[in-house]
PDB file of C-alpha atoms in Angstrom:
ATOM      1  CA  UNK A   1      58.382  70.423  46.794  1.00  0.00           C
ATOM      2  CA  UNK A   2      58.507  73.669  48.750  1.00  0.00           C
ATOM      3  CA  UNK A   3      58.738  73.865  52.017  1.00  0.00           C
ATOM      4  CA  UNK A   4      54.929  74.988  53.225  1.00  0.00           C
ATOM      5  CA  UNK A   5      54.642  71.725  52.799  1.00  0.00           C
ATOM      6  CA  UNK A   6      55.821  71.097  56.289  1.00  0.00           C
ATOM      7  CA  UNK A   7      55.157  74.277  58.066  1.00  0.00           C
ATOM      8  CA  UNK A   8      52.005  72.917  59.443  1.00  0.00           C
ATOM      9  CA  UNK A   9      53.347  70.050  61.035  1.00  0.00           C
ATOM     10  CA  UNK A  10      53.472  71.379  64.603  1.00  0.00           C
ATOM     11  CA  UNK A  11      49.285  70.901  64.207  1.00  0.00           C
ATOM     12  CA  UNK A  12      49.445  67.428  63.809  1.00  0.00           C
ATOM     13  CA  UNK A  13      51.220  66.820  67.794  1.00  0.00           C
ATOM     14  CA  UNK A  14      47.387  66.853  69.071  1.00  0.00           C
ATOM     15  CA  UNK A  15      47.167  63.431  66.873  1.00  0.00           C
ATOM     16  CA  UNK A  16      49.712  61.489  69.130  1.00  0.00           C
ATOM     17  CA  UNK A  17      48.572  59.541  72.007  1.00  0.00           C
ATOM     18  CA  UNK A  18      45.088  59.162  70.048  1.00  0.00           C
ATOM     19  CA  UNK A  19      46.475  55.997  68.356  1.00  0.00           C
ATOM     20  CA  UNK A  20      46.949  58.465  65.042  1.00  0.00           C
ATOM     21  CA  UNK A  21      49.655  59.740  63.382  1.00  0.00           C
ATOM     22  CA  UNK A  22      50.662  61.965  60.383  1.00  0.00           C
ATOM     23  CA  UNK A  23      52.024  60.154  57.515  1.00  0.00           C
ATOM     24  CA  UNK A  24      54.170  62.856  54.680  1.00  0.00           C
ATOM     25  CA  UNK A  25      53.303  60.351  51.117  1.00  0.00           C
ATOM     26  CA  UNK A  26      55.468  59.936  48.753  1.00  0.00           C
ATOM     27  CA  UNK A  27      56.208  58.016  45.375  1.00  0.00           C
ATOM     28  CA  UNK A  28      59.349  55.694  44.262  1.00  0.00           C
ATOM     29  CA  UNK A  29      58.685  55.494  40.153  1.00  0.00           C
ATOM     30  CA  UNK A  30      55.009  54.430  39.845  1.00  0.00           C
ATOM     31  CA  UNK A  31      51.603  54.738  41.327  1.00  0.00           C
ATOM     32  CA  UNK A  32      52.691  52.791  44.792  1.00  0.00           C
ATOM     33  CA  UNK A  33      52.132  55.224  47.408  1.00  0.00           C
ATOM     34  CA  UNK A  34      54.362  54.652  50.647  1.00  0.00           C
ATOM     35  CA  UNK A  35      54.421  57.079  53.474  1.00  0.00           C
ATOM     36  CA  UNK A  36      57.107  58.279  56.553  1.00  0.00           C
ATOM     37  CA  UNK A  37      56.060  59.458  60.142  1.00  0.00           C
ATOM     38  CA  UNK A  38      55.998  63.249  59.729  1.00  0.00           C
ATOM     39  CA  UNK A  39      57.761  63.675  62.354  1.00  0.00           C
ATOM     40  CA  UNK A  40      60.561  62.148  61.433  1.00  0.00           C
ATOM     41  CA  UNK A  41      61.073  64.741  58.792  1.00  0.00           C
ATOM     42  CA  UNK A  42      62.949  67.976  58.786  1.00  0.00           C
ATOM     43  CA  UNK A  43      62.698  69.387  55.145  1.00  0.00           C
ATOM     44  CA  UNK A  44      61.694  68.541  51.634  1.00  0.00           C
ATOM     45  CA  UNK A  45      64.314  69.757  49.178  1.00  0.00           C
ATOM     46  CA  UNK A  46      64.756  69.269  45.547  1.00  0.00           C
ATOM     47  CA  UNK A  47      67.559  66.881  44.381  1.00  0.00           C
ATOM     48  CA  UNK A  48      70.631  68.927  45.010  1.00  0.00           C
ATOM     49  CA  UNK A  49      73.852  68.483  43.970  1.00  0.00           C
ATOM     50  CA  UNK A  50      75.376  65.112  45.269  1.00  0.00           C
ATOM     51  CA  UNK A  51      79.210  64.395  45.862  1.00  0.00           C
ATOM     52  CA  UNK A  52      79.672  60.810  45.282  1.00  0.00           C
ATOM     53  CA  UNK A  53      83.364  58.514  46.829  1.00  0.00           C
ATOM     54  CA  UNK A  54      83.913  55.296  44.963  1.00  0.00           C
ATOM     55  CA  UNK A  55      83.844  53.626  48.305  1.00  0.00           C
ATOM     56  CA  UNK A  56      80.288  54.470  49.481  1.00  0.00           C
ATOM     57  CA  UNK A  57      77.829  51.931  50.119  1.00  0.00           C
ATOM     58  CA  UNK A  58      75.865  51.051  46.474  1.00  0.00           C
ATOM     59  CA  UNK A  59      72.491  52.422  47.969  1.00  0.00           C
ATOM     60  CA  UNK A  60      74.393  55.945  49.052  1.00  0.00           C
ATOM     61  CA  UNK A  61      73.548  58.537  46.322  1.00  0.00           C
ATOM     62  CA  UNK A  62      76.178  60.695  47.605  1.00  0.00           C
ATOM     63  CA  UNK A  63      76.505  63.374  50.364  1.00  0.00           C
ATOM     64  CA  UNK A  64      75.949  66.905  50.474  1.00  0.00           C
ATOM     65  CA  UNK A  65      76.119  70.273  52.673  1.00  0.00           C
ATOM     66  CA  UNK A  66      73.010  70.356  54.395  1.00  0.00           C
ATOM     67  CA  UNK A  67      73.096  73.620  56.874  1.00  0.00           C
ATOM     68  CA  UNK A  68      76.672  73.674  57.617  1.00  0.00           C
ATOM     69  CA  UNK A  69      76.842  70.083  57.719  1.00  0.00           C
ATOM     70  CA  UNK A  70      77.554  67.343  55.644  1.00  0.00           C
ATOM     71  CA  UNK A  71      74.751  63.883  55.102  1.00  0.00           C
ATOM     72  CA  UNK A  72      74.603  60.924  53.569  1.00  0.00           C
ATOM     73  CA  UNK A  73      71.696  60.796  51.025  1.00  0.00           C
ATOM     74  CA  UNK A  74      70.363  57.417  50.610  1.00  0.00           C
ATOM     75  CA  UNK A  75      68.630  56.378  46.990  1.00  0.00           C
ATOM     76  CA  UNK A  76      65.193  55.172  48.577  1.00  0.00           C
ATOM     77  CA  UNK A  77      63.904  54.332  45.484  1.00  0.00           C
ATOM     78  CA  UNK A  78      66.967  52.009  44.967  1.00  0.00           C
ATOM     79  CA  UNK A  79      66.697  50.150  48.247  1.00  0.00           C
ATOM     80  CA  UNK A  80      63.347  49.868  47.559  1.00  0.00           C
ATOM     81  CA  UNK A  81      63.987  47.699  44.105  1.00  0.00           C
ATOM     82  CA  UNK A  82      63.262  50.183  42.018  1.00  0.00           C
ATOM     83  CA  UNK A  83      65.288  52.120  39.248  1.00  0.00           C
ATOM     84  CA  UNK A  84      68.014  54.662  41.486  1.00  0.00           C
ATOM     85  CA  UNK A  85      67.430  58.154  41.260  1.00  0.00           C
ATOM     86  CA  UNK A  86      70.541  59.311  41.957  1.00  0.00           C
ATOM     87  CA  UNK A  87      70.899  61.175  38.464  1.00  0.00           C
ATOM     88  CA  UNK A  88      67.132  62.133  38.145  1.00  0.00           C
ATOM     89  CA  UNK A  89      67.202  65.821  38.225  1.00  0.00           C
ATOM     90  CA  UNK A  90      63.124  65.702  39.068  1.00  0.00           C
ATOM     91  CA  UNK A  91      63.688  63.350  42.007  1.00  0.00           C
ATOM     92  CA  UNK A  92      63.167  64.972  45.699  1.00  0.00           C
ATOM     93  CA  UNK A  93      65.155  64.485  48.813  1.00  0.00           C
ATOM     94  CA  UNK A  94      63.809  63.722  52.275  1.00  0.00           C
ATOM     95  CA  UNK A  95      65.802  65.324  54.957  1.00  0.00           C
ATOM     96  CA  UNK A  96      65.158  63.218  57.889  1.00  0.00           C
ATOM     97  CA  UNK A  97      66.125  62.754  61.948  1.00  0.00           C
ATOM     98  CA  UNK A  98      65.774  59.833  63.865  1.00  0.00           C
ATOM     99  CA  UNK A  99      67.984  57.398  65.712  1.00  0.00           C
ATOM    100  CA  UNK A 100      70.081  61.024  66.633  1.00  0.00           C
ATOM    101  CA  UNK A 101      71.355  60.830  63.543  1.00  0.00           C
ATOM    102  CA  UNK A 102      70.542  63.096  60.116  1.00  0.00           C
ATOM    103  CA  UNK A 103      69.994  61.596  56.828  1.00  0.00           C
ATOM    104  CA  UNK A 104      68.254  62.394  53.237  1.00  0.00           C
ATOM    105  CA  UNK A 105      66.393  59.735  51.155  1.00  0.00           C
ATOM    106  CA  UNK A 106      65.921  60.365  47.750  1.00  0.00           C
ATOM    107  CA  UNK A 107      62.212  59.671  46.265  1.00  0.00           C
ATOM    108  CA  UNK A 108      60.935  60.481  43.354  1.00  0.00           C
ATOM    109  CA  UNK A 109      58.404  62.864  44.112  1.00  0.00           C
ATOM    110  CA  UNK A 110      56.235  64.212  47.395  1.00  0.00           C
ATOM    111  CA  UNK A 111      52.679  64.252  47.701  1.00  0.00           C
ATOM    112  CA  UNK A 112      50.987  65.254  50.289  1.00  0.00           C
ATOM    113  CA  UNK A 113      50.588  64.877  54.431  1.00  0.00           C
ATOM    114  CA  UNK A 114      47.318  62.728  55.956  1.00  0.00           C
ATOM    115  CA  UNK A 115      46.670  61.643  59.202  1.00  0.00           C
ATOM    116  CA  UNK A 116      46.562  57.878  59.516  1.00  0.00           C
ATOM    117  CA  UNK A 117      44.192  55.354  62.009  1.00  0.00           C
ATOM    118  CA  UNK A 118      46.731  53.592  63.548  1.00  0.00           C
ATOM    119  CA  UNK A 119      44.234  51.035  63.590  1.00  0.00           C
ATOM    120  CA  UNK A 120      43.765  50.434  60.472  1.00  0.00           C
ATOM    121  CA  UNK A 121      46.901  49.815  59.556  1.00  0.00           C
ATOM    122  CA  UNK A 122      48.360  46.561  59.787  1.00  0.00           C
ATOM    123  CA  UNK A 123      51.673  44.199  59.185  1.00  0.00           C
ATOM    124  CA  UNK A 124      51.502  43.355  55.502  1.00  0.00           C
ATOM    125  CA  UNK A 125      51.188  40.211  53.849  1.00  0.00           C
ATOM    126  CA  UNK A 126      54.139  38.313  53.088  1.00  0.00           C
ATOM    127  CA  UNK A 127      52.999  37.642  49.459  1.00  0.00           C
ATOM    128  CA  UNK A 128      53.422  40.866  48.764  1.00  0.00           C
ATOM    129  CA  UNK A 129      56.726  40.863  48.564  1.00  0.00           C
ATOM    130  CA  UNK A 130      57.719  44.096  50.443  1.00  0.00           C
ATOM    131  CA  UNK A 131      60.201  42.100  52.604  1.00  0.00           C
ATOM    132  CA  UNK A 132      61.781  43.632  56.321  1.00  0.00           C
ATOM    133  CA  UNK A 133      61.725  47.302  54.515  1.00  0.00           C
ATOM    134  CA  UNK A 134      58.014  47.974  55.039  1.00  0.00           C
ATOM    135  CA  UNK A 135      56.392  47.635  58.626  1.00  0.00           C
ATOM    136  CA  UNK A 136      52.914  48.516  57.620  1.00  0.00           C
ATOM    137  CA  UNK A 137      50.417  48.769  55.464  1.00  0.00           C
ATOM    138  CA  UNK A 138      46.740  50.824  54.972  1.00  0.00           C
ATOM    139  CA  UNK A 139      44.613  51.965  52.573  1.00  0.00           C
ATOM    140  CA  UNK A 140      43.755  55.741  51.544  1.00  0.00           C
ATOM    141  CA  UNK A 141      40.943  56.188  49.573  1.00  0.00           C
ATOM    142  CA  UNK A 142      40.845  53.043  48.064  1.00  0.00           C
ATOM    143  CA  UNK A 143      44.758  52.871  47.131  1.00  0.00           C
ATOM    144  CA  UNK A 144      47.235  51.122  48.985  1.00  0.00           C
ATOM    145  CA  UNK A 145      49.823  52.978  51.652  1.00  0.00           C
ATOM    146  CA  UNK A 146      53.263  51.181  52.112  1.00  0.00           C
ATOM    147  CA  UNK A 147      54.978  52.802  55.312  1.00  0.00           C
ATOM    148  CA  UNK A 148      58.804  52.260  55.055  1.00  0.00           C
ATOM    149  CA  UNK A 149      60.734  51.355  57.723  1.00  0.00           C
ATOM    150  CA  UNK A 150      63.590  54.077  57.465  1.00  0.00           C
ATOM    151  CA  UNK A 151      65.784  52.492  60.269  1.00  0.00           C
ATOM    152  CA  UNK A 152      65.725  48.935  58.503  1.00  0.00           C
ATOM    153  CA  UNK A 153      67.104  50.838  55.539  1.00  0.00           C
ATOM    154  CA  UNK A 154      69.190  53.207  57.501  1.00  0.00           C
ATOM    155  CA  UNK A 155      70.526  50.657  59.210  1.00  0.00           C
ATOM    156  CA  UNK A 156      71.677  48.215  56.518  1.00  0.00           C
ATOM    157  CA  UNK A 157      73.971  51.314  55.375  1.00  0.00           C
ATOM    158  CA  UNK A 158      75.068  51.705  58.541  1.00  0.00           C
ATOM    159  CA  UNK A 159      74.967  48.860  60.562  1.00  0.00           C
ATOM    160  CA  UNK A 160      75.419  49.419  64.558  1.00  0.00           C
ATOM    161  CA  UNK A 161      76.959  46.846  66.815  1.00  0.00           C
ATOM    162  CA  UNK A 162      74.863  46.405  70.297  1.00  0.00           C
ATOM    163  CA  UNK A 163      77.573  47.524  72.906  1.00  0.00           C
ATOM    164  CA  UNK A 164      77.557  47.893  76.492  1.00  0.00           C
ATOM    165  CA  UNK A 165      80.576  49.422  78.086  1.00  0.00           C
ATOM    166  CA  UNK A 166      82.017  47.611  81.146  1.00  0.00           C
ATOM    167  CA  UNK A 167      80.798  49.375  83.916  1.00  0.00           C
ATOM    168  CA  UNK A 168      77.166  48.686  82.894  1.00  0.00           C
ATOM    169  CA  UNK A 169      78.066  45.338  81.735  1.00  0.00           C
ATOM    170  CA  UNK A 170      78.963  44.946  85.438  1.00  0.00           C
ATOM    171  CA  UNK A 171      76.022  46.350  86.807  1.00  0.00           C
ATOM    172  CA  UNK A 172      73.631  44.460  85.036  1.00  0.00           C
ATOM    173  CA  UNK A 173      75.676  41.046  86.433  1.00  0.00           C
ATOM    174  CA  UNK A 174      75.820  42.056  90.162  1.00  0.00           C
ATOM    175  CA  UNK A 175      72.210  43.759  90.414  1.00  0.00           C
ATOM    176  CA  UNK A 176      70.095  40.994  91.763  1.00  0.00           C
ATOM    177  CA  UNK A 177      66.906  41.432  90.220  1.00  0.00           C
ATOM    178  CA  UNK A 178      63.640  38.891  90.916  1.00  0.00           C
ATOM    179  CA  UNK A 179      61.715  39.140  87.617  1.00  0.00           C
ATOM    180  CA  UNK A 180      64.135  39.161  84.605  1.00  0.00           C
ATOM    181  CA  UNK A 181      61.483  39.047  81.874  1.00  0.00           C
ATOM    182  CA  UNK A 182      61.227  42.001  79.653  1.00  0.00           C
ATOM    183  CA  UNK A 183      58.407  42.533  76.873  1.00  0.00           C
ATOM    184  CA  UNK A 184      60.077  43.766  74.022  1.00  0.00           C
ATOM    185  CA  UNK A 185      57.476  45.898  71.560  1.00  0.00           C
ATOM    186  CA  UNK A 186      58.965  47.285  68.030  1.00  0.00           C
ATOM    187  CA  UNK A 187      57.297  46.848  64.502  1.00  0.00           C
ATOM    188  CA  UNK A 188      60.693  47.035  63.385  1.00  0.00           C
ATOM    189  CA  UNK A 189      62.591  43.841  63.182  1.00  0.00           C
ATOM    190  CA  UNK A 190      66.309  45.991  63.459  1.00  0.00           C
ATOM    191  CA  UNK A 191      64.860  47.223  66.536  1.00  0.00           C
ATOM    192  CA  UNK A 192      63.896  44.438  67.763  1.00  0.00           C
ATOM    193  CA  UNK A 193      66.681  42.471  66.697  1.00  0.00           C
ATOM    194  CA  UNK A 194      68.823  45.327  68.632  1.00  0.00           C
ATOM    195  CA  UNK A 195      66.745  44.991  72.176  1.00  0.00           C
ATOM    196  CA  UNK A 196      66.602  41.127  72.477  1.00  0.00           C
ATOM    197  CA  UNK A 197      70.465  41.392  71.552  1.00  0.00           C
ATOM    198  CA  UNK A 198      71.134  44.142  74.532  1.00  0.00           C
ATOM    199  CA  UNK A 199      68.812  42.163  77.209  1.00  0.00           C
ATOM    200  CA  UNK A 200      70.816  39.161  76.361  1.00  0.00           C
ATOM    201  CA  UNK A 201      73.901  40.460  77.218  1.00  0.00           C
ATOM    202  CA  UNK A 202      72.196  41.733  80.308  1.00  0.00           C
ATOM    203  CA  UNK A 203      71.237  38.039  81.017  1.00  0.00           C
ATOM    204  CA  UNK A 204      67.293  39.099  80.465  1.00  0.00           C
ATOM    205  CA  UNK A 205      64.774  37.450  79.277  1.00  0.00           C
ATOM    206  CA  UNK A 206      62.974  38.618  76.412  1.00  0.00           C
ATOM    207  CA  UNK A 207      59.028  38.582  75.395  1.00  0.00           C
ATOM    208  CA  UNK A 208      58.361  40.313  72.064  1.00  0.00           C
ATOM    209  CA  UNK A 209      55.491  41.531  70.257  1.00  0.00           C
ATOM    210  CA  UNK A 210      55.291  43.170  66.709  1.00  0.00           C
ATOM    211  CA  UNK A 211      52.742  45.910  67.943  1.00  0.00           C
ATOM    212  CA  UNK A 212      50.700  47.638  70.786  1.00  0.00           C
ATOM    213  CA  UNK A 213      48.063  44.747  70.402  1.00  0.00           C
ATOM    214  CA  UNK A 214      50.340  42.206  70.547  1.00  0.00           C
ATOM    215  CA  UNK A 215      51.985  43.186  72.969  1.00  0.00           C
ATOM    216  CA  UNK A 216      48.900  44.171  75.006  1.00  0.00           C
ATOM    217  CA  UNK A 217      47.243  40.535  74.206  1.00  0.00           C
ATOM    218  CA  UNK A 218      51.070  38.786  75.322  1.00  0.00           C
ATOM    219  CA  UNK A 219      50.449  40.936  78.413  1.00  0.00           C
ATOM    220  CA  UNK A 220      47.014  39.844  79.388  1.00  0.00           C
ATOM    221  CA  UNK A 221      48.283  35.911  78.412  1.00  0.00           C
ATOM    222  CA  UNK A 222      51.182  35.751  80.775  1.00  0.00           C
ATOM    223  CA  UNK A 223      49.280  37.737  83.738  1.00  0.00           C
ATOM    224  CA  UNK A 224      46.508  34.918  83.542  1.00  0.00           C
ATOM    225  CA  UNK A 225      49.305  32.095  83.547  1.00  0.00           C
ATOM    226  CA  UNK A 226      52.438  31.195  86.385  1.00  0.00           C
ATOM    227  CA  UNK A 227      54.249  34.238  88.039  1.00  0.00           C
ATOM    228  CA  UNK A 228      57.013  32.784  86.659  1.00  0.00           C
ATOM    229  CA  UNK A 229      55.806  33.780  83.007  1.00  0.00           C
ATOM    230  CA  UNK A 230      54.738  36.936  83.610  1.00  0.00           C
ATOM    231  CA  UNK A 231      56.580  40.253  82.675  1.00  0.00           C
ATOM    232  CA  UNK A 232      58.095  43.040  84.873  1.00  0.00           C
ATOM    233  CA  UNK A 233      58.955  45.307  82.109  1.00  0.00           C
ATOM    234  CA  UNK A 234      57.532  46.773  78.748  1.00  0.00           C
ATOM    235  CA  UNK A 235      59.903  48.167  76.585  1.00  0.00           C
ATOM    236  CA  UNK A 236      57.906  49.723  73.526  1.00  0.00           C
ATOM    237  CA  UNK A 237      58.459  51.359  70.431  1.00  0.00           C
ATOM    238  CA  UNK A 238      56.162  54.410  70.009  1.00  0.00           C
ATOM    239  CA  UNK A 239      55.397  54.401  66.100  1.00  0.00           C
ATOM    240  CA  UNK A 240      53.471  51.610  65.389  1.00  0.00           C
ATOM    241  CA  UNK A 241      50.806  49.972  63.525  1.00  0.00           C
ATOM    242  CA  UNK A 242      47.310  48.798  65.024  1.00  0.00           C
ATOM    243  CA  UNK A 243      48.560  50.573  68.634  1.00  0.00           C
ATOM    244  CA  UNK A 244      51.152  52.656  69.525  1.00  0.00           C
ATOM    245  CA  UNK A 245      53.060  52.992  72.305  1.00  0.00           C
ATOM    246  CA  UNK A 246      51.044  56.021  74.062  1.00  0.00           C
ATOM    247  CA  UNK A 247      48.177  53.806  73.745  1.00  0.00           C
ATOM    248  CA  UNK A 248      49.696  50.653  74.915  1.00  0.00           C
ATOM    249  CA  UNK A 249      50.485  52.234  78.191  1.00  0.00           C
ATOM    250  CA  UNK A 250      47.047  53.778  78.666  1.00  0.00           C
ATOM    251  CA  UNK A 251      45.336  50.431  77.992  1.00  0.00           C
ATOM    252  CA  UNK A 252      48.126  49.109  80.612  1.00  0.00           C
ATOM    253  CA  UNK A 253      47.376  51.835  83.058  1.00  0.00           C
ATOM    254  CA  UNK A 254      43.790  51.174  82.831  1.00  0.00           C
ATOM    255  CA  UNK A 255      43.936  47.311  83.438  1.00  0.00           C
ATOM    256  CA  UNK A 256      43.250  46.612  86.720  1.00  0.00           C
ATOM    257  CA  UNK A 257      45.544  43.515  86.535  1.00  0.00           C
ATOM    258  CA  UNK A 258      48.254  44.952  84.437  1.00  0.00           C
ATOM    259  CA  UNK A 259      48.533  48.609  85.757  1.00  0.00           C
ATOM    260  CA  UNK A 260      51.830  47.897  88.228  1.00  0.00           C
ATOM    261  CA  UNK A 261      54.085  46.871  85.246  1.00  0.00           C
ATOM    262  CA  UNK A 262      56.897  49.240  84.836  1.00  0.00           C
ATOM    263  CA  UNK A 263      56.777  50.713  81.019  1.00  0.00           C
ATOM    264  CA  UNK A 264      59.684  52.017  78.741  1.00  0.00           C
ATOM    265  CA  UNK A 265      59.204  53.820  75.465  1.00  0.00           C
ATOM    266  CA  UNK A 266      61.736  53.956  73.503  1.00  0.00           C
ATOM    267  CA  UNK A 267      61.545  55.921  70.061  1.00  0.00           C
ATOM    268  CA  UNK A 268      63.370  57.101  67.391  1.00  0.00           C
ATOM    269  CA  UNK A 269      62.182  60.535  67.897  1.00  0.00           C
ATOM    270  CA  UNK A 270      63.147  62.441  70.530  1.00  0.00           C
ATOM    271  CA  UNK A 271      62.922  65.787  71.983  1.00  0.00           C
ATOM    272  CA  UNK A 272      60.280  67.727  74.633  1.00  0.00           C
ATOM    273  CA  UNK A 273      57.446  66.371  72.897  1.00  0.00           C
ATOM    274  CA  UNK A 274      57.617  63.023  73.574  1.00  0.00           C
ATOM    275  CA  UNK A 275      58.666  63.406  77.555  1.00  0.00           C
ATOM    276  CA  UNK A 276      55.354  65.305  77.717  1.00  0.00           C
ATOM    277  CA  UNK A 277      53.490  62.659  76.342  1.00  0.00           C
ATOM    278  CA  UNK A 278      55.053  59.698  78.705  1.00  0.00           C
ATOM    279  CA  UNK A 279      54.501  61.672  81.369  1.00  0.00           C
ATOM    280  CA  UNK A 280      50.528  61.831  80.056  1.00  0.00           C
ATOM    281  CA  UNK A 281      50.143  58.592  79.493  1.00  0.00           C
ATOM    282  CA  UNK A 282      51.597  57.743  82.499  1.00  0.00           C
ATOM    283  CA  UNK A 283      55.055  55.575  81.436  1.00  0.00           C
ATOM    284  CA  UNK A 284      57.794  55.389  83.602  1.00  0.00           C
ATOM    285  CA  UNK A 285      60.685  56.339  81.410  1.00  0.00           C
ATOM    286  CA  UNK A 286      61.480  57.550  78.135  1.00  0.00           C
ATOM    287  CA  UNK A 287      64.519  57.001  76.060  1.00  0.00           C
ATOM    288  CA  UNK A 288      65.325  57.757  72.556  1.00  0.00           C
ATOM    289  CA  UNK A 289      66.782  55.016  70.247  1.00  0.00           C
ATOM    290  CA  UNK A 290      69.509  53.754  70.309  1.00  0.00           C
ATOM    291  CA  UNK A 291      71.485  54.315  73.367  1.00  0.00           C
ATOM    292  CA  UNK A 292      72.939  51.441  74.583  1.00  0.00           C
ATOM    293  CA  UNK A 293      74.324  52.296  78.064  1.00  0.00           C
ATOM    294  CA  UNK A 294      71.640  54.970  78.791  1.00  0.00           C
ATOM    295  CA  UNK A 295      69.016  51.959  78.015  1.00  0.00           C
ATOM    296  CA  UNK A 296      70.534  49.341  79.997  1.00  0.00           C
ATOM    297  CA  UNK A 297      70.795  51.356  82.438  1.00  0.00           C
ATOM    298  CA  UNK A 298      66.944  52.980  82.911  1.00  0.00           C
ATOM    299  CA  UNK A 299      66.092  49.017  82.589  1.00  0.00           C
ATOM    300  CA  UNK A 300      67.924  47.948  85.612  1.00  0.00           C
ATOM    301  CA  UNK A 301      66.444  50.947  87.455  1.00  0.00           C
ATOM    302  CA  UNK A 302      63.103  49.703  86.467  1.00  0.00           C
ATOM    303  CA  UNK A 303      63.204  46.294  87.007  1.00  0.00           C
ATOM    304  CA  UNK A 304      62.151  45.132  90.487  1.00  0.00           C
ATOM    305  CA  UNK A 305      64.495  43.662  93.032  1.00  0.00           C
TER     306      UNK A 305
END
């Protein structure tokens, strides 16, 4: 796959914070089509030459020199449960960004970009058997979309321990604040699993919600109920199924009863694009995944005292 394929991408920004987003499909070995945020994607490459150490992780194909700089290249199709394609000469390799990190996944061949109704797509069914390594699932004429959950697989070859350093530590344990309940948003259960570890250690409480409707119906709950219960803070994902992030803060910002809670995105993908956006939508902070410290930190700014 050449790549044209990509050149257009800058036309699909008008998409975000319209609850739609651009999906680049993709194959693993059979008809299944899955998909990745576009944006998450730098280039589309053919398999190139792979250099491969004994002590790699089984789903790492190898590594090679991608502009002056060395990456991992994961075997999607591998982690995926189906047959590697680490010595397919046809297969195709994903250059990707997220998480401030760089990365290839190898797939077996590239389709084509659409734009996907976040609406429409939805958490899928546990009998299907996907397991943590899909986060949502549509349909696209007919056929079913799979959309992988990169960081899930990123992360169980790399696996990143939730840190604070001391000074922040120490913040977050002399910083009196009155509400210490945090709504935690993320389709992705690393992510997740990563935030509800952080507030923890922060001595938060934590509220999550799968996606933007969840989140938006957990909201709406706990506003209705004791003060106690109710949240201070929503810390959301962008990417999601159902409702993203932009539009979980607009619905917030137009609630009468919801409107003064303090929202955080925090996304995988970073850069001037998405600080427009927030500022749009009207958020309060954004922060790109995962930054322990920086997070911690914009939270206890946020949170009342």
């Amino acid at each position: 796959m050449a790549r044209p394929l990509l050149d257009t991408v800058e036309t699909f920004t008008r998409l975000a914070g319209h609850n739609r987003v651009a999906m680049l499909l993709f194959r693993l070995g059979d008809r299944q089509a899955f998909g990745i945020n576009v944006f998450k994607v730098r280039e589309v490459l053919r398999r190139p030459r792979l250099e491969r150490m004994p002590s790699m992780h089984e789903l790492v194909a190898g590594s090679f020199d991608y502009r002056g700089n060395t990456i991992p290249v994961i075997d999607l199709a591998a982690a995926m449960g189906y047959p590697p394609l680490a010595a397919v000469d046809t297969a195709h390799l994903i250059v990707t960004e997220f998480n401030r990190s760089v990365q290839g996944f190898l797939v077996s061949d590239v389709d084509r970009i659409i734009h996907v109704d976040g609406a429409q797509m939805a958490a899928p069914p546990p009998a299907l058997g996907y397991g943590p390594r899909v986060n949502a699932v549509t349909r696209i004429d007919g056929d079913l979309l799979a959309i992988v959950d990169v960081e899930q697989v990123l992360a169980s070859v790399d696996p990143r321990a939730v840190e604070l350093s001391d000074r922040v530590q120490h913040a977050a344990q002399v910083q009196h604040v009155g509400n210490r309940r945090i709504l935690v948003v993320d389709d992705s259960l690393v992510a997740r699993t990563q935030l509800v570890d952080l507030f923890r250690k922060m001595d938060l409480e934590c509220v999550v919600a799968k996606d933007g409707s969840e989140g938006l119906d957990v909201l709406r709950t706990l506003t209705m109920g004791p003060a106690a219960d109710r949240i201070a803070l929503v810390v959301s994902d962008i990417e999601m199924p159902s409702m993203d992030g932009y539009a979980l803060t607009r619905a917030i910002r137009e609630d009468a009863q919801l409107r003064h809670v303090k929202v955080l995105l925090h996304s995988s993908l970073s850069g001037v694009f998405n600080e427009a956006m927030v500022a749009r939508v009207g958020a309060d902070r954004f922060i790109a995944k995962f930054q322990p410290d920086v997070l911690a930190t914009a939270v206890l700014e946020l949170l009342p005292a």
